PDB file of C-alpha atoms in Angstrom:
ATOM      1  CA  MET D  24       1.801  21.538 -11.473  1.00  0.00           C
ATOM      2  CA  ASN D  25       5.437  20.888 -11.143  1.00  0.00           C
ATOM      3  CA  PHE D  26       7.039  18.598 -13.713  1.00  0.00           C
ATOM      4  CA  ALA D  27       8.753  16.424 -11.016  1.00  0.00           C
ATOM      5  CA  LEU D  28       5.417  15.869  -9.303  1.00  0.00           C
ATOM      6  CA  VAL D  29       3.768  14.864 -12.514  1.00  0.00           C
ATOM      7  CA  ILE D  30       6.513  12.347 -13.149  1.00  0.00           C
ATOM      8  CA  GLY D  31       6.278  10.989  -9.568  1.00  0.00           C
ATOM      9  CA  ALA D  32       2.473  10.656  -9.758  1.00  0.00           C
ATOM     10  CA  GLY D  33       2.806   8.875 -13.153  1.00  0.00           C
ATOM     11  CA  VAL D  34       5.326   6.345 -11.853  1.00  0.00           C
ATOM     12  CA  ALA D  35       3.220   5.695  -8.772  1.00  0.00           C
ATOM     13  CA  THR D  36       0.109   5.169 -10.922  1.00  0.00           C
ATOM     14  CA  VAL D  37       1.853   2.651 -13.188  1.00  0.00           C
ATOM     15  CA  TYR D  38       3.298   0.876 -10.156  1.00  0.00           C
ATOM     16  CA  VAL D  39      -0.124   0.588  -8.480  1.00  0.00           C
ATOM     17  CA  ALA D  40      -1.698  -0.847 -11.633  1.00  0.00           C
ATOM     18  CA  PHE D  41       1.201  -3.337 -11.954  1.00  0.00           C
ATOM     19  CA  ALA D  42       1.053  -4.244  -8.254  1.00  0.00           C
ATOM     20  CA  ILE D  43      -2.660  -4.886  -8.323  1.00  0.00           C
ATOM     21  CA  HIS D  44      -2.311  -7.234 -11.310  1.00  0.00           C
ATOM     22  CA  VAL D  45       0.581  -9.096  -9.707  1.00  0.00           C
ATOM     23  CA  ILE D  46      -1.222  -9.554  -6.396  1.00  0.00           C
ATOM     24  CA  ARG D  47      -4.405 -10.752  -8.135  1.00  0.00           C
ATOM     25  CA  CYS D  48      -2.376 -13.266 -10.087  1.00  0.00           C
ATOM     26  CA  ASP D  49      -0.499 -14.386  -6.966  1.00  0.00           C
ATOM     27  CA  ARG D  50      -3.806 -15.023  -5.262  1.00  0.00           C
ATOM     28  CA  THR D  51      -5.266 -17.360  -7.902  1.00  0.00           C
ATOM     29  CA  PRO D  52      -4.921 -21.049  -7.005  1.00  0.00           C
ATOM     30  CA  HIS D  53      -1.942 -22.769  -8.611  1.00  0.00           C
ATOM     31  CA  ARG D  54      -1.795 -26.479  -9.101  1.00  0.00           C
ATOM     32  CA  GLY D  55       1.974 -26.941  -8.779  1.00  0.00           C
ATOM     33  CA  GLY D  56       3.863 -29.951  -7.614  1.00  0.00           C
ATOM     34  CA  TRP D  57       5.110 -30.370  -4.075  1.00  0.00           C
ATOM     35  CA  ILE D  58       6.294 -26.782  -3.596  1.00  0.00           C
ATOM     36  CA  SER D  59       4.080 -23.774  -2.945  1.00  0.00           C
ATOM     37  CA  LEU D  60       5.371 -20.221  -3.387  1.00  0.00           C
ATOM     38  CA  ASN D  61       2.035 -18.447  -2.628  1.00  0.00           C
ATOM     39  CA  GLY D  62       2.632 -14.946  -1.498  1.00  0.00           C
ATOM     40  CA  LEU D  63       6.125 -14.598  -2.888  1.00  0.00           C
ATOM     41  CA  LEU D  64       5.177 -12.228  -5.701  1.00  0.00           C
ATOM     42  CA  SER D  65       3.126 -10.168  -3.323  1.00  0.00           C
ATOM     43  CA  LEU D  66       6.140  -9.928  -0.999  1.00  0.00           C
ATOM     44  CA  LEU D  67       8.384  -8.850  -3.892  1.00  0.00           C
ATOM     45  CA  VAL D  68       5.967  -6.201  -5.108  1.00  0.00           C
ATOM     46  CA  THR D  69       5.682  -4.626  -1.614  1.00  0.00           C
ATOM     47  CA  LEU D  70       9.291  -5.328  -0.584  1.00  0.00           C
ATOM     48  CA  PRO D  71      10.296  -1.937   0.943  1.00  0.00           C
ATOM     49  CA  VAL D  72       7.193  -1.682   3.156  1.00  0.00           C
ATOM     50  CA  ALA D  73       7.286  -5.434   3.974  1.00  0.00           C
ATOM     51  CA  TRP D  74      10.851  -5.148   5.028  1.00  0.00           C
ATOM     52  CA  LEU D  75      10.156  -2.101   7.126  1.00  0.00           C
ATOM     53  CA  SER D  76       7.086  -3.604   8.795  1.00  0.00           C
ATOM     54  CA  GLU D  77       9.063  -6.775   9.590  1.00  0.00           C
ATOM     55  CA  LYS D  78      11.771  -4.625  11.196  1.00  0.00           C
ATOM     56  CA  CYS D  79       9.034  -3.010  13.327  1.00  0.00           C
ATOM     57  CA  GLY D  80       7.777  -6.405  14.508  1.00  0.00           C
ATOM     58  CA  ARG D  81       4.684  -6.819  12.326  1.00  0.00           C
ATOM     59  CA  ARG D  82       4.761  -8.907   9.079  1.00  0.00           C
ATOM     60  CA  LEU D  83       2.476  -8.107   6.217  1.00  0.00           C
ATOM     61  CA  ASP D  84       0.092 -10.896   5.541  1.00  0.00           C
ATOM     62  CA  HIS D  85      -0.298 -11.431   1.729  1.00  0.00           C
ATOM     63  CA  ARG D  86      -3.833 -12.898   2.280  1.00  0.00           C
ATOM     64  CA  LYS D  87      -5.231  -9.787   3.974  1.00  0.00           C
ATOM     65  CA  ASN D  88      -6.498  -6.975   1.757  1.00  0.00           C
ATOM     66  CA  LEU D  89      -5.682  -4.255   4.275  1.00  0.00           C
ATOM     67  CA  ASP D  90      -2.104  -5.379   4.557  1.00  0.00           C
ATOM     68  CA  MET D  91      -1.647  -5.413   0.811  1.00  0.00           C
ATOM     69  CA  LEU D  92      -3.302  -1.970   0.531  1.00  0.00           C
ATOM     70  CA  VAL D  93      -0.830  -0.606   3.099  1.00  0.00           C
ATOM     71  CA  GLY D  94       2.070  -2.269   1.300  1.00  0.00           C
ATOM     72  CA  VAL D  95       1.107  -1.107  -2.182  1.00  0.00           C
ATOM     73  CA  LEU D  96       0.251   2.460  -1.147  1.00  0.00           C
ATOM     74  CA  GLY D  97       3.434   2.787   0.963  1.00  0.00           C
ATOM     75  CA  THR D  98       5.595   1.516  -1.828  1.00  0.00           C
ATOM     76  CA  ALA D  99       3.825   3.744  -4.375  1.00  0.00           C
ATOM     77  CA  LEU D 100       4.479   6.746  -2.194  1.00  0.00           C
ATOM     78  CA  LEU D 101       8.134   5.838  -1.835  1.00  0.00           C
ATOM     79  CA  LEU D 102       8.428   5.353  -5.627  1.00  0.00           C
ATOM     80  CA  ALA D 103       6.704   8.664  -6.317  1.00  0.00           C
ATOM     81  CA  ALA D 104       9.100  10.455  -3.968  1.00  0.00           C
ATOM     82  CA  VAL D 105      12.137   8.846  -5.586  1.00  0.00           C
ATOM     83  CA  ALA D 106      10.938   9.533  -9.112  1.00  0.00           C
ATOM     84  CA  ALA D 107      10.125  13.123  -8.247  1.00  0.00           C
ATOM     85  CA  ALA D 108      13.537  13.599  -6.631  1.00  0.00           C
ATOM     86  CA  LEU D 109      15.217  12.170  -9.787  1.00  0.00           C
ATOM     87  CA  ALA D 110      13.135  14.343 -12.098  1.00  0.00           C
ATOM     88  CA  LEU D 111      13.602  17.494 -10.054  1.00  0.00           C
ATOM     89  CA  PRO D 112      16.911  18.669 -11.721  1.00  0.00           C
ATOM     90  CA  PHE D 113      15.214  18.407 -15.140  1.00  0.00           C
ATOM     91  CA  SER D 114      12.159  20.465 -14.239  1.00  0.00           C
ATOM     92  CA  HIS D 115      12.365  24.072 -15.465  1.00  0.00           C
ATOM     93  CA  ALA D 116      10.027  25.597 -12.848  1.00  0.00           C
TER      94      ALA D 116
END
């Protein structure tokens, strides 16, 4: 397997694990004061896909599992492509 693809897959795997942890923490009930920032971390973790979906006229709902799955997998695919493109000059294939 190509070195750049391995790097891209590794970055995407680490991102997915991090994103799942952040979304699970974001969904736990918080007993804050008068302000509620529920969903903000989920939005930040899936920002590229959330921004694109909002431009297309459909917002991602941080409470729906399918929307978060699409956001996380789309962002992971984007990160894998960027990481593979950055690692491509260093691969000796």
